[in-house]
Amino acid sequence: MNELELYSIGDVARRTGLSVSAIRFYADEDVVPPTGLTEGGFRRYDVHAIARLELVRTLRDLGAGLDDIRRVLGAETTLHELAVTHLRLVEDQLRQFRARRAVLRTITRQHTTAEQVSLMHKLASMSDDDRDQLVDRFWDFVTDGLDVRPGYVERLHSLRPRLPEEPSTEQLEAWIELAETVRDEEFRTALRDFFHRTFGTAQGKLMTSPEMSALVERHRKLLLAAQAAQQAGVPADVPEARDLAEQVAASSAELVAAMTGEHDVDRARRALVEFDRNGKEAWRPAEAPGLKLLTKYHSLVATINGTPGPDPDPDRAAAVREWMADGLRGSSTRST
């Protein structure tokens, strides 16, 4: 392209991909005026004007307004400063679109009223402070009047969602479900009753001690490791799986010993080996509903935070227990 040559508006349109009307518009708006005019009044552009028009097209495609573009072309602001500003705007728009997509996906999966749609959109658009306040109010209600060891209530409050700056749709959907759950009066009351019933005795208070909490956390991590291995397709009869099942049994025995003073690993192993897939769990019936509620809370928080969490699906959870039972059965067969 000859720098001294002037091009007609039709040639400029072909070179830039802009329409003739758009080029005229940018000239009339004094964004990129023509380099000159012919005797007949036709616009002509040189290579510099064409380059400016190509930049204008790019910036417009990126969402920049005419005033911003004028400032860039007039050297009143730098291209970098404009990019920083518009990147921030685009990221805000992306967050809004993710929130809308999460709400719409939630609506398509369930029968939703107009009032619920408004609420879900509000929940998806909450600030970090608003989310913290919602979770704090939930745990304040659940633990009100709970007589436990110092620090235990604070640990419960720390079990909170931390939605990342750029959450996935799955994380937003989990947050909407969690926010609706902790606002549900029936859920809040049932979980509060579970905590007060479970920790309302001397034995229950023991469960809230730092030492006991450490044992519970170790046991939780072992169960998560078993869950990950089973879901990854690790065979139950390989040494890795059998060792993991043995560790879970030993950890269960330690928990029972801490509460009762009776340490019996063989009994803990038998409890796993004799697991009934049809639903006969080791939990006392009065505790099972509360544990399921707590598992649901933990699972949603884990999804939001992008960390491993308990599987809320009872069938998949049963599959993990059966996987451990198979490993221990195989271990028992080889040892006899």
CSV table of C-alpha atoms in Angstrom, one decimal:
chain,number,residue,atom,x,y,z
A,1,MET,CA,0.0,0.0,0.0
A,2,ASN,CA,1.5,3.3,-1.1
A,3,GLU,CA,1.7,5.8,1.8
A,4,LEU,CA,1.1,8.8,-0.5
A,5,GLU,CA,-1.7,7.2,-2.4
A,6,LEU,CA,-5.3,8.1,-1.4
A,7,TYR,CA,-8.1,5.6,-1.5
A,8,SER,CA,-11.8,5.9,-2.2
A,9,ILE,CA,-14.3,5.1,0.5
A,10,GLY,CA,-15.2,1.9,-1.4
A,11,ASP,CA,-11.5,0.7,-1.3
A,12,VAL,CA,-11.3,1.6,2.4
A,13,ALA,CA,-14.4,-0.4,3.1
A,14,ARG,CA,-12.9,-3.5,1.4
A,15,ARG,CA,-9.6,-3.1,3.2
A,16,THR,CA,-11.0,-2.6,6.7
A,17,GLY,CA,-14.2,-4.7,6.6
A,18,LEU,CA,-16.2,-1.7,7.6
A,19,SER,CA,-19.3,-0.7,5.6
A,20,VAL,CA,-19.3,2.5,3.6
A,21,SER,CA,-22.0,3.9,5.9
A,22,ALA,CA,-19.9,3.1,9.0
A,23,ILE,CA,-16.9,4.9,7.5
A,24,ARG,CA,-19.1,7.9,6.7
A,25,PHE,CA,-20.5,7.8,10.3
A,26,TYR,CA,-17.0,7.8,11.8
A,27,ALA,CA,-16.1,10.8,9.6
A,28,ASP,CA,-19.2,12.7,10.5
A,29,GLU,CA,-18.6,12.0,14.2
A,30,ASP,CA,-15.0,13.3,13.8
A,31,VAL,CA,-13.5,10.0,14.9
A,32,VAL,CA,-11.6,9.3,11.7
A,33,PRO,CA,-12.0,12.2,9.3
A,34,PRO,CA,-11.0,11.7,5.6
A,35,THR,CA,-7.5,12.7,4.6
A,36,GLY,CA,-8.9,14.8,1.8
A,37,LEU,CA,-11.7,15.4,-0.6
A,38,THR,CA,-11.8,15.3,-4.4
A,39,GLU,CA,-12.9,18.2,-6.5
A,40,GLY,CA,-16.3,16.5,-6.6
A,41,GLY,CA,-16.4,16.3,-2.8
A,42,PHE,CA,-15.7,12.5,-2.5
A,43,ARG,CA,-13.8,11.4,0.6
A,44,ARG,CA,-10.3,10.0,0.2
A,45,TYR,CA,-8.2,8.2,2.9
A,46,ASP,CA,-4.5,7.5,3.2
A,47,VAL,CA,-2.9,4.5,4.9
A,48,HIS,CA,-2.7,6.2,8.3
A,49,ALA,CA,-6.5,6.9,8.2
A,50,ILE,CA,-7.1,3.3,7.1
A,51,ALA,CA,-5.0,2.0,10.0
A,52,ARG,CA,-7.0,4.2,12.4
A,53,LEU,CA,-10.2,2.9,11.0
A,54,GLU,CA,-9.0,-0.7,11.5
A,55,LEU,CA,-8.2,0.2,15.1
A,56,VAL,CA,-11.7,1.7,15.5
A,57,ARG,CA,-13.3,-1.4,14.2
A,58,THR,CA,-11.3,-3.6,16.7
A,59,LEU,CA,-12.1,-1.4,19.6
A,60,ARG,CA,-15.8,-1.2,18.7
A,61,ASP,CA,-15.8,-5.1,18.5
A,62,LEU,CA,-14.3,-5.1,22.0
A,63,GLY,CA,-17.1,-2.8,23.3
A,64,ALA,CA,-15.4,0.6,23.4
A,65,GLY,CA,-17.5,3.7,23.1
A,66,LEU,CA,-16.9,6.6,20.7
A,67,ASP,CA,-15.7,8.9,23.4
A,68,ASP,CA,-13.1,6.3,24.6
A,69,ILE,CA,-12.0,5.8,21.0
A,70,ARG,CA,-11.6,9.5,20.5
A,71,ARG,CA,-9.4,9.8,23.6
A,72,VAL,CA,-7.2,6.9,22.4
A,73,LEU,CA,-6.8,8.4,18.8
A,74,GLY,CA,-6.2,11.8,20.3
A,75,ALA,CA,-3.5,10.5,22.6
A,76,GLU,CA,-5.6,11.6,25.6
A,77,THR,CA,-5.4,8.1,27.0
A,78,THR,CA,-3.3,5.1,26.2
A,79,LEU,CA,-4.5,1.9,24.6
A,80,HIS,CA,-3.3,0.0,27.7
A,81,GLU,CA,-5.4,2.2,30.0
A,82,LEU,CA,-8.4,1.7,27.7
A,83,ALA,CA,-7.8,-2.1,27.7
A,84,VAL,CA,-7.6,-2.2,31.5
A,85,THR,CA,-10.9,-0.3,31.8
A,86,HIS,CA,-12.7,-2.5,29.3
A,87,LEU,CA,-11.3,-5.7,30.6
A,88,ARG,CA,-12.8,-4.8,34.0
A,89,LEU,CA,-16.2,-4.2,32.4
A,90,VAL,CA,-16.0,-7.4,30.4
A,91,GLU,CA,-15.2,-9.4,33.5
A,92,ASP,CA,-18.1,-7.8,35.3
A,93,GLN,CA,-20.4,-8.7,32.4
A,94,LEU,CA,-19.1,-12.3,32.4
A,95,ARG,CA,-19.8,-12.7,36.1
A,96,GLN,CA,-23.4,-11.4,35.4
A,97,PHE,CA,-23.8,-13.8,32.5
A,98,ARG,CA,-22.6,-16.7,34.7
A,99,ALA,CA,-25.0,-15.8,37.4
A,100,ARG,CA,-27.9,-15.6,34.9
A,101,ARG,CA,-26.9,-18.9,33.3
A,102,ALA,CA,-26.9,-20.6,36.7
A,103,VAL,CA,-30.3,-19.2,37.5
A,104,LEU,CA,-31.7,-20.3,34.2
A,105,ARG,CA,-30.3,-23.8,34.5
A,106,THR,CA,-31.7,-24.1,38.0
A,107,ILE,CA,-35.1,-23.0,36.7
A,108,THR,CA,-35.1,-25.6,33.9
A,109,ARG,CA,-34.5,-28.4,36.4
A,110,GLN,CA,-37.3,-27.6,38.7
A,111,HIS,CA,-40.8,-26.0,38.9
A,112,THR,CA,-40.0,-22.4,39.8
A,113,THR,CA,-42.4,-19.6,40.7
A,114,ALA,CA,-41.9,-16.0,39.6
A,115,GLU,CA,-41.0,-15.1,43.2
A,116,GLN,CA,-38.4,-17.9,43.3
A,117,VAL,CA,-36.8,-16.7,40.1
A,118,SER,CA,-36.3,-13.2,41.6
A,119,LEU,CA,-34.9,-14.7,44.8
A,120,MET,CA,-32.5,-17.0,42.9
A,121,HIS,CA,-31.2,-14.1,40.8
A,122,LYS,CA,-30.6,-12.1,44.0
A,123,LEU,CA,-28.8,-15.0,45.6
A,124,ALA,CA,-26.6,-15.5,42.6
A,125,SER,CA,-25.7,-11.8,42.6
A,126,MET,CA,-24.8,-11.5,46.3
A,127,SER,CA,-21.6,-9.8,47.4
A,128,ASP,CA,-19.0,-11.7,49.5
A,129,ASP,CA,-20.2,-9.7,52.6
A,130,ASP,CA,-23.8,-10.6,51.9
A,131,ARG,CA,-22.9,-14.3,51.6
A,132,ASP,CA,-20.9,-14.2,54.8
A,133,GLN,CA,-23.8,-12.6,56.7
A,134,LEU,CA,-26.3,-15.2,55.4
A,135,VAL,CA,-24.1,-18.1,56.5
A,136,ASP,CA,-23.4,-16.4,59.9
A,137,ARG,CA,-27.1,-16.0,60.5
A,138,PHE,CA,-27.6,-19.6,59.7
A,139,TRP,CA,-25.0,-20.9,62.1
A,140,ASP,CA,-26.1,-18.4,64.8
A,141,PHE,CA,-29.5,-20.0,64.6
A,142,VAL,CA,-28.3,-23.6,64.5
A,143,THR,CA,-25.8,-23.1,67.5
A,144,ASP,CA,-27.9,-20.8,69.6
A,145,GLY,CA,-27.8,-22.1,73.2
A,146,LEU,CA,-25.5,-25.1,72.2
A,147,ASP,CA,-23.4,-26.0,75.3
A,148,VAL,CA,-20.1,-27.3,73.8
A,149,ARG,CA,-16.4,-27.0,74.3
A,150,PRO,CA,-14.9,-23.6,73.5
A,151,GLY,CA,-14.0,-23.1,69.9
A,152,TYR,CA,-16.4,-25.6,68.5
A,153,VAL,CA,-19.0,-23.1,67.5
A,154,GLU,CA,-16.2,-21.0,65.8
A,155,ARG,CA,-15.2,-24.1,63.8
A,156,LEU,CA,-18.7,-24.6,62.6
A,157,HIS,CA,-18.9,-20.9,61.5
A,158,SER,CA,-15.7,-21.5,59.5
A,159,LEU,CA,-17.5,-24.2,57.4
A,160,ARG,CA,-18.5,-21.6,54.8
A,161,PRO,CA,-18.6,-21.2,51.1
A,162,ARG,CA,-15.9,-19.1,49.4
A,163,LEU,CA,-17.2,-18.4,45.9
A,164,PRO,CA,-14.1,-17.7,43.7
A,165,GLU,CA,-13.8,-14.5,41.7
A,166,GLU,CA,-14.7,-16.3,38.5
A,167,PRO,CA,-17.0,-19.2,39.6
A,168,SER,CA,-18.1,-21.9,37.2
A,169,THR,CA,-21.8,-22.4,36.5
A,170,GLU,CA,-21.7,-25.5,38.7
A,171,GLN,CA,-20.3,-23.5,41.6
A,172,LEU,CA,-23.0,-20.8,41.2
A,173,GLU,CA,-25.7,-23.4,41.0
A,174,ALA,CA,-24.3,-25.0,44.2
A,175,TRP,CA,-24.3,-21.6,45.9
A,176,ILE,CA,-27.9,-20.9,44.9
A,177,GLU,CA,-29.0,-24.3,46.3
A,178,LEU,CA,-27.0,-23.7,49.5
A,179,ALA,CA,-28.4,-20.2,50.0
A,180,GLU,CA,-31.9,-21.5,49.6
A,181,THR,CA,-31.1,-24.4,51.9
A,182,VAL,CA,-29.8,-22.3,54.8
A,183,ARG,CA,-32.8,-20.0,54.5
A,184,ASP,CA,-35.2,-23.0,54.7
A,185,GLU,CA,-36.8,-23.0,58.2
A,186,GLU,CA,-37.3,-26.7,58.2
A,187,PHE,CA,-33.7,-27.4,57.3
A,188,ARG,CA,-32.4,-24.9,59.9
A,189,THR,CA,-34.6,-26.3,62.7
A,190,ALA,CA,-33.8,-29.9,61.9
A,191,LEU,CA,-30.0,-29.3,61.9
A,192,ARG,CA,-30.2,-27.3,65.1
A,193,ASP,CA,-32.2,-30.1,66.8
A,194,PHE,CA,-29.5,-32.6,65.6
A,195,PHE,CA,-26.7,-30.6,67.1
A,196,HIS,CA,-28.5,-30.0,70.4
A,197,ARG,CA,-29.4,-33.7,70.6
A,198,THR,CA,-26.0,-35.0,69.6
A,199,PHE,CA,-24.0,-32.7,71.8
A,200,GLY,CA,-26.4,-32.2,74.7
A,201,THR,CA,-24.8,-35.0,76.7
A,202,ALA,CA,-21.4,-35.4,78.4
A,203,GLN,CA,-20.4,-37.9,75.7
A,204,GLY,CA,-21.6,-35.4,73.1
A,205,LYS,CA,-19.5,-32.6,74.6
A,206,LEU,CA,-16.5,-34.8,74.4
A,207,MET,CA,-17.0,-34.9,70.6
A,208,THR,CA,-16.4,-31.2,70.5
A,209,SER,CA,-13.0,-31.2,72.1
A,210,PRO,CA,-10.0,-30.2,69.9
A,211,GLU,CA,-8.6,-33.7,70.3
A,212,MET,CA,-11.8,-35.3,69.2
A,213,SER,CA,-12.2,-32.9,66.4
A,214,ALA,CA,-8.7,-33.8,65.1
A,215,LEU,CA,-9.7,-37.5,65.1
A,216,VAL,CA,-13.0,-36.7,63.3
A,217,GLU,CA,-11.1,-34.7,60.7
A,218,ARG,CA,-8.6,-37.5,60.1
A,219,HIS,CA,-11.5,-39.9,59.7
A,220,ARG,CA,-13.2,-37.6,57.3
A,221,LYS,CA,-10.1,-37.3,55.1
A,222,LEU,CA,-9.7,-41.1,55.0
A,223,LEU,CA,-13.3,-41.5,53.9
A,224,LEU,CA,-12.7,-38.8,51.2
A,225,ALA,CA,-9.6,-40.7,50.0
A,226,ALA,CA,-11.7,-43.9,49.9
A,227,GLN,CA,-14.4,-42.1,47.9
A,228,ALA,CA,-11.8,-40.8,45.4
A,229,ALA,CA,-10.2,-44.2,45.0
A,230,GLN,CA,-13.5,-46.0,44.4
A,231,GLN,CA,-14.7,-43.4,42.0
A,232,ALA,CA,-11.4,-43.6,40.1
A,233,GLY,CA,-12.0,-47.3,39.5
A,234,VAL,CA,-9.3,-48.7,41.8
A,235,PRO,CA,-10.1,-52.4,42.4
A,236,ALA,CA,-11.2,-53.3,45.9
A,237,ASP,CA,-8.7,-56.2,46.1
A,238,VAL,CA,-5.5,-54.3,45.4
A,239,PRO,CA,-3.1,-53.5,48.3
A,240,GLU,CA,-3.8,-49.8,48.1
A,241,ALA,CA,-7.5,-50.2,48.5
A,242,ARG,CA,-7.2,-52.8,51.3
A,243,ASP,CA,-4.7,-50.6,53.2
A,244,LEU,CA,-7.1,-47.6,52.9
A,245,ALA,CA,-10.0,-49.7,54.2
A,246,GLU,CA,-7.9,-50.9,57.1
A,247,GLN,CA,-7.0,-47.3,57.9
A,248,VAL,CA,-10.7,-46.4,57.9
A,249,ALA,CA,-11.5,-49.3,60.3
A,250,ALA,CA,-8.6,-48.3,62.6
A,251,SER,CA,-9.8,-44.7,62.6
A,252,SER,CA,-13.3,-45.8,63.4
A,253,ALA,CA,-11.9,-47.8,66.4
A,254,GLU,CA,-10.0,-44.7,67.6
A,255,LEU,CA,-13.2,-42.6,67.5
A,256,VAL,CA,-15.1,-45.2,69.5
A,257,ALA,CA,-12.3,-45.6,72.0
A,258,ALA,CA,-12.2,-41.8,72.5
A,259,MET,CA,-15.9,-41.8,73.3
A,260,THR,CA,-16.2,-45.1,75.3
A,261,GLY,CA,-12.7,-46.0,76.4
A,262,GLU,CA,-13.1,-49.4,74.5
A,263,HIS,CA,-10.6,-49.8,71.6
A,264,ASP,CA,-11.6,-52.7,69.4
A,265,VAL,CA,-10.2,-52.6,65.8
A,266,ASP,CA,-11.7,-56.1,65.0
A,267,ARG,CA,-15.2,-54.9,65.9
A,268,ALA,CA,-14.7,-51.8,63.6
A,269,ARG,CA,-13.5,-54.1,60.8
A,270,ARG,CA,-16.5,-56.3,61.2
A,271,ALA,CA,-18.9,-53.3,61.1
A,272,LEU,CA,-17.4,-52.5,57.7
A,273,VAL,CA,-17.2,-56.0,56.4
A,274,GLU,CA,-20.9,-56.7,57.4
A,275,PHE,CA,-22.1,-53.5,55.7
A,276,ASP,CA,-25.6,-54.0,54.2
A,277,ARG,CA,-26.0,-52.3,50.9
A,278,ASN,CA,-29.8,-52.3,51.4
A,279,GLY,CA,-29.5,-49.5,54.0
A,280,LYS,CA,-28.7,-50.9,57.4
A,281,GLU,CA,-26.3,-48.2,58.5
A,282,ALA,CA,-24.3,-48.1,61.7
A,283,TRP,CA,-25.8,-44.8,62.7
A,284,ARG,CA,-28.5,-44.6,65.3
A,285,PRO,CA,-31.9,-43.9,63.6
A,286,ALA,CA,-32.3,-40.6,65.5
A,287,GLU,CA,-29.0,-39.3,64.2
A,288,ALA,CA,-29.3,-40.4,60.5
A,289,PRO,CA,-31.5,-37.5,59.3
A,290,GLY,CA,-29.3,-34.9,60.9
A,291,LEU,CA,-26.1,-36.4,59.5
A,292,LYS,CA,-27.7,-36.4,56.0
A,293,LEU,CA,-28.5,-32.7,56.4
A,294,LEU,CA,-24.9,-31.9,57.5
A,295,THR,CA,-23.5,-34.0,54.6
A,296,LYS,CA,-25.6,-32.0,52.2
A,297,TYR,CA,-24.3,-28.7,53.6
A,298,HIS,CA,-20.7,-30.0,53.5
A,299,SER,CA,-21.1,-31.3,49.9
A,300,LEU,CA,-22.5,-28.0,48.6
A,301,VAL,CA,-19.7,-26.0,50.4
A,302,ALA,CA,-17.1,-28.3,48.9
A,303,THR,CA,-18.5,-27.8,45.4
A,304,ILE,CA,-18.5,-24.1,45.8
A,305,ASN,CA,-15.0,-24.0,47.2
A,306,GLY,CA,-13.7,-26.5,44.6
A,307,THR,CA,-12.5,-28.9,47.3
A,308,PRO,CA,-13.2,-32.6,47.9
A,309,GLY,CA,-16.4,-33.2,49.8
A,310,PRO,CA,-18.7,-36.0,50.9
A,311,ASP,CA,-20.9,-37.6,48.2
A,312,PRO,CA,-24.5,-36.6,49.0
A,313,ASP,CA,-25.9,-39.4,46.8
A,314,PRO,CA,-26.8,-42.3,49.2
A,315,ASP,CA,-26.3,-44.9,46.4
A,316,ARG,CA,-22.8,-43.6,45.6
A,317,ALA,CA,-21.9,-43.3,49.3
A,318,ALA,CA,-23.1,-46.9,49.8
A,319,ALA,CA,-20.9,-48.0,46.9
A,320,VAL,CA,-17.9,-46.5,48.6
A,321,ARG,CA,-18.7,-48.4,51.8
A,322,GLU,CA,-19.3,-51.6,49.9
A,323,TRP,CA,-15.9,-51.1,48.1
A,324,MET,CA,-14.2,-50.9,51.5
A,325,ALA,CA,-16.1,-53.9,52.7
A,326,ASP,CA,-15.0,-55.9,49.7
A,327,GLY,CA,-11.4,-55.0,50.3
A,328,LEU,CA,-11.6,-56.1,53.9
A,329,ARG,CA,-13.3,-59.3,53.0
A,330,GLY,CA,-10.6,-60.1,50.6
A,331,SER,CA,-8.0,-59.2,53.2
A,332,SER,CA,-9.7,-61.5,55.7
A,333,THR,CA,-9.8,-64.4,53.2
A,334,ARG,CA,-6.1,-64.1,52.4
A,335,SER,CA,-5.2,-64.0,56.1
A,336,THR,CA,-7.0,-67.3,56.9
